[in-house]
Coordinates of C-alpha atoms in Angstrom, one line a residue:
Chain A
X518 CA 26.6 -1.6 47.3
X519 CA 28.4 -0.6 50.8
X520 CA 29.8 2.1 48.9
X521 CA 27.1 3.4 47.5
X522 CA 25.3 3.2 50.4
X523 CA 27.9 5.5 52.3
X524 CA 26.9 8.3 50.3
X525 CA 23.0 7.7 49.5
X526 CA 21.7 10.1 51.2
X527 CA 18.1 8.5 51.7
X528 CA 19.7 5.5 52.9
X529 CA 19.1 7.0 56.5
X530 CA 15.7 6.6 56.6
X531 CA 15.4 2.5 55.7
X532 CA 13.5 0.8 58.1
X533 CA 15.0 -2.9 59.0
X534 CA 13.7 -5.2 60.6
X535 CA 15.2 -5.8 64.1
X536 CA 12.4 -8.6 65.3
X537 CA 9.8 -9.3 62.4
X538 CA 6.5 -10.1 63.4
X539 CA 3.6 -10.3 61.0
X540 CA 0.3 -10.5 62.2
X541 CA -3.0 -10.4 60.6
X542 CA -1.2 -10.0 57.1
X543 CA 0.4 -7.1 58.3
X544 CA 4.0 -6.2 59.0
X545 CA 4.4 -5.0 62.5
X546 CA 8.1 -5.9 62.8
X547 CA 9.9 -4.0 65.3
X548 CA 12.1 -2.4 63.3
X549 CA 14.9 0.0 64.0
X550 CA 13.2 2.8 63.9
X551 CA 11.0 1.2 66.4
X552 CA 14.1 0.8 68.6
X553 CA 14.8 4.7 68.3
X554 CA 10.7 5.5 69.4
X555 CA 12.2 3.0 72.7
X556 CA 15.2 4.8 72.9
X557 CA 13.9 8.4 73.1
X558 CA 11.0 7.4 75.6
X559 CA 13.7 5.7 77.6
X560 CA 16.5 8.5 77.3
X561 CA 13.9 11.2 78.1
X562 CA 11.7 9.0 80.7
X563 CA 15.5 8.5 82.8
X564 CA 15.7 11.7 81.9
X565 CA 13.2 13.6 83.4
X566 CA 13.0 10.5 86.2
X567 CA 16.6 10.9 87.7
X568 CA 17.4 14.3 87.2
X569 CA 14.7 15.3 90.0
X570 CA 14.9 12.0 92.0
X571 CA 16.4 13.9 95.0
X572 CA 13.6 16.4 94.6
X573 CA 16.2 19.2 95.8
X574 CA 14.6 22.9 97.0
X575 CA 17.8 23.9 95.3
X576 CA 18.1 22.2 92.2
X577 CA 21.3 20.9 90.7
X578 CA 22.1 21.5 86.8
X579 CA 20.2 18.4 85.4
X580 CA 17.3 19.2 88.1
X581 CA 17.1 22.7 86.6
X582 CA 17.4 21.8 82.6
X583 CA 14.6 19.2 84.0
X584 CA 12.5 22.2 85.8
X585 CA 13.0 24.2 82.7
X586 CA 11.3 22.3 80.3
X587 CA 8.4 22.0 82.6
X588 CA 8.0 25.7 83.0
X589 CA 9.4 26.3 79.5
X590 CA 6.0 24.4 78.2
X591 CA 3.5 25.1 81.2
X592 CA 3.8 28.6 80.5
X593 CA 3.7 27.9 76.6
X594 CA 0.7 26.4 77.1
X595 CA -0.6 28.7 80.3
X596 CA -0.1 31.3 77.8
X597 CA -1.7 30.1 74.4
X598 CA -4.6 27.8 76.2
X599 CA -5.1 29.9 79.3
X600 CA -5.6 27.9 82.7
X601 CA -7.9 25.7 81.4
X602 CA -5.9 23.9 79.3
X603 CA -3.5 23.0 82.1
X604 CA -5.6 19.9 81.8
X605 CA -3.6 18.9 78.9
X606 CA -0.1 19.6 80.3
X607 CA 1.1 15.8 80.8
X608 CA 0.1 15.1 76.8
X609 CA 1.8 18.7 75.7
X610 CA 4.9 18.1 77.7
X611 CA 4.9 14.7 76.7
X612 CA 4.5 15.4 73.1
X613 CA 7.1 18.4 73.5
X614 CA 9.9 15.8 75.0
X615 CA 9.2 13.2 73.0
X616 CA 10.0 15.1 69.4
X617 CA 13.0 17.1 71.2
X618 CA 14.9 14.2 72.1
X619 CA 13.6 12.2 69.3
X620 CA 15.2 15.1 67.3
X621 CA 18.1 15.8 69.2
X622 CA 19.0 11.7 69.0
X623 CA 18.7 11.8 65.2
X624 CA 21.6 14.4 65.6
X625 CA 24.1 11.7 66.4
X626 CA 25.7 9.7 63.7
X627 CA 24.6 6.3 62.7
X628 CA 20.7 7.1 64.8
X629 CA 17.8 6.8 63.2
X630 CA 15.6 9.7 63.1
X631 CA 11.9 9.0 64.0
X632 CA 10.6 12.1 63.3
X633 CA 12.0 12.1 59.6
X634 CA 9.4 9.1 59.3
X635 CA 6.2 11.4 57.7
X636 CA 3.6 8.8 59.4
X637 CA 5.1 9.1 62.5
X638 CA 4.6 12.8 62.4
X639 CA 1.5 12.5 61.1
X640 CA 0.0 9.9 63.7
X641 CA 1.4 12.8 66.4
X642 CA -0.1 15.5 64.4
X643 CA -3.7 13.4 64.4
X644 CA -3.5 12.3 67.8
X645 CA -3.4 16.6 68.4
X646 CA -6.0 17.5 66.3
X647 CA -8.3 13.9 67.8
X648 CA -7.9 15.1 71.3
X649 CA -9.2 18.8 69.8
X650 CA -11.8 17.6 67.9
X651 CA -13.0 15.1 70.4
X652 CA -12.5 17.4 73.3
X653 CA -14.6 20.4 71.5
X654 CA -17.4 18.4 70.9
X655 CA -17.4 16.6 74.3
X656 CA -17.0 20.2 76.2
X657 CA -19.2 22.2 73.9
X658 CA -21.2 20.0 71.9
X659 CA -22.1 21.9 68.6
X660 CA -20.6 24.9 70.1
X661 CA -17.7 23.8 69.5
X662 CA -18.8 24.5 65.4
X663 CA -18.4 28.3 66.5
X664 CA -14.9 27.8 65.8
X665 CA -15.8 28.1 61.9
X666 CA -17.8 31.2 62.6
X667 CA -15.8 34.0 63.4
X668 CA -17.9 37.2 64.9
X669 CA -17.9 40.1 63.0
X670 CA -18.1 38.7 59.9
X671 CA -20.7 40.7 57.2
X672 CA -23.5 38.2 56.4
X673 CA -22.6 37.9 52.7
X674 CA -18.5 37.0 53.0
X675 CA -19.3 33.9 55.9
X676 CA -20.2 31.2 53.7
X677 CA -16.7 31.6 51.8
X678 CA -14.6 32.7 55.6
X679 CA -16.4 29.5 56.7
X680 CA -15.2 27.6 54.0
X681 CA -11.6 28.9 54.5
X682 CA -11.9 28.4 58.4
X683 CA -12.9 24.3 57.9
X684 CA -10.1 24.2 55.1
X685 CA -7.9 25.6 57.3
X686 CA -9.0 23.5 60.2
X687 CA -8.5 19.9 58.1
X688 CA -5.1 21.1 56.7
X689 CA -3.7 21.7 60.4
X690 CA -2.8 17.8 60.8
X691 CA -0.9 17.9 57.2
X692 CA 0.8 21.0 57.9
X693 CA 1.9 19.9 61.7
X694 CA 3.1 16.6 60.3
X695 CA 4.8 17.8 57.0
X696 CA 6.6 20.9 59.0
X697 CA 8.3 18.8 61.4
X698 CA 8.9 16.0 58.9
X699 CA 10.0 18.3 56.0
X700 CA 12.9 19.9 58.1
X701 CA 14.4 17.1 60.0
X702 CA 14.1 14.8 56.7
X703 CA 15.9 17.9 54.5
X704 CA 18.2 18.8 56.8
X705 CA 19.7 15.3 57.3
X706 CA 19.5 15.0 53.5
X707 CA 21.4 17.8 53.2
X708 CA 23.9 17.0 56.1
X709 CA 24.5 13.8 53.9
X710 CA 24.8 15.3 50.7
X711 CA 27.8 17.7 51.9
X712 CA 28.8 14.8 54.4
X713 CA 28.8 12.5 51.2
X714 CA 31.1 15.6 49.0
X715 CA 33.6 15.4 51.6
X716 CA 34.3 11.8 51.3
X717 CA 33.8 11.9 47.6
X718 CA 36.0 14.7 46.8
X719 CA 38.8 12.9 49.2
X720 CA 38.7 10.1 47.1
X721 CA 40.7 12.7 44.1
X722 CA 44.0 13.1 46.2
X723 CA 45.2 15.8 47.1
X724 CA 43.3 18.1 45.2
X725 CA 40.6 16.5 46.4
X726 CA 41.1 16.6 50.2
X727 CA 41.9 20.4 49.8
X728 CA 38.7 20.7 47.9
X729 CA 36.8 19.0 50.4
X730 CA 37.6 21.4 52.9
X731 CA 34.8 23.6 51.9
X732 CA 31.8 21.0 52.0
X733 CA 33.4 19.9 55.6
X734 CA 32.8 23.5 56.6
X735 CA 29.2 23.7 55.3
X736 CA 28.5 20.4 56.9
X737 CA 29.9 21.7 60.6
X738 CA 27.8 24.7 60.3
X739 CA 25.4 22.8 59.1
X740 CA 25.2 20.6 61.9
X741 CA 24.7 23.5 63.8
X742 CA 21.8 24.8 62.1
X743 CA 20.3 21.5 62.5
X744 CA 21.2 21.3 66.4
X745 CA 18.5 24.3 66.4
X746 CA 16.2 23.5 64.1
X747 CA 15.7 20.0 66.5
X748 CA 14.9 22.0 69.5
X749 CA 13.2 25.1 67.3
X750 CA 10.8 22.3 65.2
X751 CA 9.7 20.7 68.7
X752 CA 8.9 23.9 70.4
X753 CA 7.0 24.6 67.2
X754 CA 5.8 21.5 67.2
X755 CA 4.5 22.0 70.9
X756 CA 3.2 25.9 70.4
X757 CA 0.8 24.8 67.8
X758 CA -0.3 22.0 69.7
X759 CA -1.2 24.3 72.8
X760 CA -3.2 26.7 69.8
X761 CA -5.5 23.7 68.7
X762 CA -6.0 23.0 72.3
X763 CA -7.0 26.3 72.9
X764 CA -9.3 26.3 70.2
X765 CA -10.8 23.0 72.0
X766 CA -11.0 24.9 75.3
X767 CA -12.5 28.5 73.9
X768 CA -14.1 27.9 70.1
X769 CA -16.3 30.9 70.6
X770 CA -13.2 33.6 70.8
Chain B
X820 CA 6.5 4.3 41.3
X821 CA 6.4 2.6 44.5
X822 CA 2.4 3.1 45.4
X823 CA 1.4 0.1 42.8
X824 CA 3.5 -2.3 44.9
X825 CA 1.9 -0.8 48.1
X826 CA -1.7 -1.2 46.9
X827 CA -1.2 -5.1 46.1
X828 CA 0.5 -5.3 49.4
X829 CA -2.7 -4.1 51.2
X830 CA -5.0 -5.9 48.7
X831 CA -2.8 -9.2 49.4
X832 CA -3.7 -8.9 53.4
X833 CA -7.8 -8.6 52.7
X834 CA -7.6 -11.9 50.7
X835 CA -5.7 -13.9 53.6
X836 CA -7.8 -13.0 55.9
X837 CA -10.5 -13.8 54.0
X838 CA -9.4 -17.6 53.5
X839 CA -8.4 -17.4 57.2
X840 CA -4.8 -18.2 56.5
X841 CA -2.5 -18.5 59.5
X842 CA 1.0 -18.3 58.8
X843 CA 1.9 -19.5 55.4
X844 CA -0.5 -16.4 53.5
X845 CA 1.6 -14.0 55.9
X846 CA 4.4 -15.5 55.3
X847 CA 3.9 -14.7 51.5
X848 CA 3.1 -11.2 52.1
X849 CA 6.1 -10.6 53.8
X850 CA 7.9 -12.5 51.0
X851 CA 6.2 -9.9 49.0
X852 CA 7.0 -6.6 50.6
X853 CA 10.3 -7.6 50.9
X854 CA 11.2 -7.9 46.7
X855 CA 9.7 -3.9 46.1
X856 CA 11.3 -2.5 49.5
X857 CA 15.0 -4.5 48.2
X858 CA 13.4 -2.8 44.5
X859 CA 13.0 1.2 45.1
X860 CA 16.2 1.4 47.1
X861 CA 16.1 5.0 45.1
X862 CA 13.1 5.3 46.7
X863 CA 12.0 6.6 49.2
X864 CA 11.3 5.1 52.5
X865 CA 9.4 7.8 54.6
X866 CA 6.6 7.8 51.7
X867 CA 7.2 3.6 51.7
X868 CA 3.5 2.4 52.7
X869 CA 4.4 -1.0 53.8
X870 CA 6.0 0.3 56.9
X871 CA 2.9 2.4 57.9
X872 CA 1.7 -0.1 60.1
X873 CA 4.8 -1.1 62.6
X874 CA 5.5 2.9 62.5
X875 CA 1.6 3.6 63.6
X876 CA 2.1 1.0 66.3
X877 CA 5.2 1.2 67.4
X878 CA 4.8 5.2 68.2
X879 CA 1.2 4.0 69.3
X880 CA 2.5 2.1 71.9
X881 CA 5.7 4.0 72.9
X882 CA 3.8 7.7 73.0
X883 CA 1.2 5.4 75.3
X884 CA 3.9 4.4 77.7
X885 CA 5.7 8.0 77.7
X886 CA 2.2 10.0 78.2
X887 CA 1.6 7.5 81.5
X888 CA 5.0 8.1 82.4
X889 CA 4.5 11.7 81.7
X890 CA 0.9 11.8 83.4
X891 CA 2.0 9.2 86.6
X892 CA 5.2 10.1 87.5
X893 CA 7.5 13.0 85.9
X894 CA 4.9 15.9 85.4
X895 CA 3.7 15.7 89.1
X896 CA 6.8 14.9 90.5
X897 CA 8.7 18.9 89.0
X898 CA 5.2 20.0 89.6
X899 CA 5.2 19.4 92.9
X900 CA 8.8 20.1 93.3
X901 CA 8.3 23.3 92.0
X902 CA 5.5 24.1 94.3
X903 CA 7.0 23.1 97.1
X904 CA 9.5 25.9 96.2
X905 CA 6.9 28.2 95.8
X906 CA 5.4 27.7 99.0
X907 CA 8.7 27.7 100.4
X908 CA 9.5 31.4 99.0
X909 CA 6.2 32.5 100.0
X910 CA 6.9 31.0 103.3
X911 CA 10.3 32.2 104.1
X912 CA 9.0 36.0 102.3
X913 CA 6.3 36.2 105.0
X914 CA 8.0 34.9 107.8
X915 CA 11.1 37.8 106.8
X916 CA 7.8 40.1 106.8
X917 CA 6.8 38.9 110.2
X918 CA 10.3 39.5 111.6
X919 CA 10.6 42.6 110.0
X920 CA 6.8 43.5 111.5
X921 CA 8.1 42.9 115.0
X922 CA 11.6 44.4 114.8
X923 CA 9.9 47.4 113.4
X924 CA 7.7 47.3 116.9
X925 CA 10.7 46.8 119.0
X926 CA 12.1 50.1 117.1
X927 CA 9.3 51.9 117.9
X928 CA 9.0 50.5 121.3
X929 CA 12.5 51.6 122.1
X930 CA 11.8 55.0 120.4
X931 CA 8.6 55.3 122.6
X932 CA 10.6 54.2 125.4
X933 CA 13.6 56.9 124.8
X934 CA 11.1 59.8 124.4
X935 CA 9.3 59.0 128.0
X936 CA 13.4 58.5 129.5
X937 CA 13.9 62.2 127.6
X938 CA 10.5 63.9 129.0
X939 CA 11.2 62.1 132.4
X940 CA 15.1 63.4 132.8
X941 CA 13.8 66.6 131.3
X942 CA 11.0 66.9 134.5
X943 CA 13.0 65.7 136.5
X944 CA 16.1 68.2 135.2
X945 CA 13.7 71.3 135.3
X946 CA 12.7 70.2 139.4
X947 CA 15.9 70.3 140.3
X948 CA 16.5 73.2 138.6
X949 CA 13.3 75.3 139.9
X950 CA 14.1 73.6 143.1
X951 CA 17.8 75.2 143.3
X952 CA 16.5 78.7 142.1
X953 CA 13.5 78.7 144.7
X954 CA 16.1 77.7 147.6
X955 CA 18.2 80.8 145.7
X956 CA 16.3 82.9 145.8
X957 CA 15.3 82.1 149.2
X958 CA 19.0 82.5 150.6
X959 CA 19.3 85.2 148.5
X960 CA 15.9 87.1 150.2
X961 CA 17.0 85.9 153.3
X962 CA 20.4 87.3 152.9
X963 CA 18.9 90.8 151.4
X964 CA 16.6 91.1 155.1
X965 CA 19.6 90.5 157.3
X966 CA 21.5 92.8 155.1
X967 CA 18.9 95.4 155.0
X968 CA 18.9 95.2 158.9
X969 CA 22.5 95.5 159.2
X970 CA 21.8 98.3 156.9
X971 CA 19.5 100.0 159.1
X972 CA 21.6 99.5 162.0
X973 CA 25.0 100.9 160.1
X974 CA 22.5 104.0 159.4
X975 CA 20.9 104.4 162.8
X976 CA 24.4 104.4 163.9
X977 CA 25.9 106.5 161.5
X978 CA 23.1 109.3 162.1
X979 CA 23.2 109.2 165.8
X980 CA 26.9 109.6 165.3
X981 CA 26.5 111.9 162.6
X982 CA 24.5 113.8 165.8
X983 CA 26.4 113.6 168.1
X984 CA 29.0 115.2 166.4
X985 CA 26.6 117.9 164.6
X986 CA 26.4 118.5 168.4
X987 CA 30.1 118.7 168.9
X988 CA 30.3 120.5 166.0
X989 CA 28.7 123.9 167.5
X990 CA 31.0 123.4 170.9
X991 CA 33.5 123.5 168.6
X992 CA 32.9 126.3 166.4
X993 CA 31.5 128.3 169.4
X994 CA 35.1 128.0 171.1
X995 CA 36.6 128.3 167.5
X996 CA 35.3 131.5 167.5
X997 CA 35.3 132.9 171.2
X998 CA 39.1 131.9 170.1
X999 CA 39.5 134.2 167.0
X1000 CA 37.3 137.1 168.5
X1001 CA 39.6 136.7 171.9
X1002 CA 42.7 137.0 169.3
X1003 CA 41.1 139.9 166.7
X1004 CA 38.9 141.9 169.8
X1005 CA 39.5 140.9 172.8
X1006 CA 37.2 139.2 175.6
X1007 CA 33.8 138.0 174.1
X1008 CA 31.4 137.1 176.1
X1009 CA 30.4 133.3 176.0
X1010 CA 26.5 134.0 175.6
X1011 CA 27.4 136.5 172.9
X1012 CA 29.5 133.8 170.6
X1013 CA 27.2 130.9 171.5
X1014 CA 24.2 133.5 169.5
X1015 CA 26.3 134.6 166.6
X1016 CA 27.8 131.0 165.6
X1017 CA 24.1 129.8 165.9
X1018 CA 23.1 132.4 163.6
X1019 CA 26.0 131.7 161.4
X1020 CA 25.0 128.3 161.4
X1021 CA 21.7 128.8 160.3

């Protein structure tokens, strides 16, 4: 069972129970991947908290990477969202940080990786496309239904581009979630899997251990890949983010 | 596979609560999702229903908690620390401007000032100078006059000598000849020798 275990390369993503607590019928347990949603808020809160205690007019290293992602995602969403939308910095940033590190912490051996859990993706991904929704209407009212309508549409094609616009609109929260879900889930399958060859094929002698030289390779550069598709998935994650928002902000474009 | 075990999970729930059931109908459930969770270990978790609702609140309340932290404490904080730097470039850049405003007046100042120094020593140079030439010129006429009277004088004296010994000149030439008629033909009167060099002379 241990054994098999070592090379299962789903057994990554089962949730245990650290503290188990039931309420209502339902299972609310605190579970380890609970523990890794604490752990990234607390690695990036200390973060973020220490690196600009000393408030320095000439910021040290950790000051600077802290400063960086700031502007990195101000002007992301400056850009996409326009001033306006600087209203929504703290939940952009927040949401930005929070899949990064949760990301970048999957990275290390033996973590759990929270964002390779699809309905915690998916409750990020809603919680987007909520603030959007509720923040059109509340702005704009039924304006905010222009978003469907683009101008200079002929009069006979809008009923079907409206269709595809509201399509597209309720597909957004599936295809934010599944994106960032898909490729951390796949690429720590896949880390596994070659991981997994490695110690397989050194089980054969040898042979084997020569043989296993080649999955080792694929799982270094793999590694790599992944190291960028943690930071590349959360700025995605983040751009899109700041593009709903704008469509909250300015539905009439 | 694993969404049949799910759906009698969520059913289960409904119906304790319905009986009001405190610990022991919970107790079952969790008995319950524990034997298909230990089941599909092939499965697969991150589509496993039964964990939906510790995931949902757990990220519930930790994204809560990070977004306050976010919204209270580190956005404002590198928001204002980068400000601050603004201002403090902006600052620093205009006060260089200032500086540079007011050495740029002291240049032109000192410029100003060198050009009036020039013009003055060049006044005061040409002053001199006309004053020299004047007084110069002024010897130099003054000089001229008494040299153009000792002119005169040289002259006057020159022609009264130059007269005086015209005058000698005649005595001369009258005894000069008296001397070579006395020698060629003999006595001559004086009267007669006085005429001819006169006519001679004429």
């Amino acid at each position: 069972m241990a054994a098999a275990d070592k090379v299962d390369p789903i057994h990554q993503f089962h949730i245990n129970p650290i503290i188990p607590i039931h309420i209502g019928g339902y299972d609310l347990s605190f579970t380890n991947s609970a523990l890794f949603m604490v752990i990234t808020i607390l690695v990036a809160g200390a973060f973020l908290y220490w690196s600009t205690a000393q408030r320095a007019l000439v910021p040290s290293r950790l000051q600077s990477m802290s400063e960086m992602a700031y502007e990195f995602v101000a002007n992301m969403l400056r850009d996409a969202a326009g001033s306006a939308g600087m209203k929504f910095f703290p939940f952009v940033f927040a949401l930005f940080m929070f899949v990064l590190v949760a990301n970048l912490l999957g990275m290390f051996p033996y973590f759990f990786t929270v964002t390779s859990q699809i309905i915690v993706t998916f409750f990020l991904s809603v919680l987007v496309i909520g603030t959007v929704i509720i923040y059109g209407f509340w702005k704009h009212g039924l304006h905010f239904l222009n978003l469907f309508v683009p101008q200079g549409v002929p009069g006979i094609l809008l009923p079907l581009v409206i269709l595809i616009e509201i399509v597209s609109f309720i597909s957004r929260p599936v295809s934010l979630s599944v994106r960032l879900f898909a490729n951390m889930l796949a690429g720590h399958i896949t880390l596994k899997v070659f991981a997994g060859f490695v110690v397989s094929l050194s089980a054969f002698g040898a042979v084997g251990v020569a043989g296993a030289v080649l999955p080792l390779a694929m799982a270094v550069a793999l590694t790599a890949l992944e190291f960028l598709v943690a930071a590349l998935q959360a700025y995605v994650f983040a751009v899109l983010t700041c593009m709903y928002l704008n469509d909250a902000l300015h539905p009439g474009h | 596979m694993f969404v049949t075990p799910a759906h009698a999970q969520e059913a289960q729930p409904t119906e304790a609560e319905g009986t009001h059931g405190t610990e022991a109908p919970a107790e079952t459930t969790h008995a319950g999702t524990e034997v298909p969770a230990e089941g599909h270990q092939g499965g697969f978790p991150p589509f496993d229903p039964a964990h939906f609702p510790s995931q949902i609140l757990w990220i519930a309340i930790t994204f809560a908690l990070f977004y306050w932290f976010m919204k209270r404490t580190a956005a404002p904080r590198i928001g204002n620390i980068l400000d601050a730097r603004r201002d403090r470039i902006a600052s620093d850049l205009d006060q260089a401007g200032k500086m540079k405003v007011e050495a740029d007046a002291a240049v032109a100042a000192y410029e100003q000032e060198l050009a009036e120094a020039r013009a003055n020593a060049n006044t005061i140079g040409q002053k001199a100078r006309d004053e020299a030439k004047a007084e110069a010129e002024a010897k130099r006429k003054q000089v001229e006059a008494e040299l153009d009277g000792k002119l005169a004088d040289a002259e006057k004296r020159i022609a009264s000598i130059k007269a005086s010994a015209m005058k000698d000149v005649g005595a001369i030439a009258e005894e000069t000849a008296a001397a070579i008629v006395e020698q060629l033909a003999g006595k001559a009167s004086k009267a007669d020798v006085a005429a001819a060099v006169k006519a001679v002379a004429k």
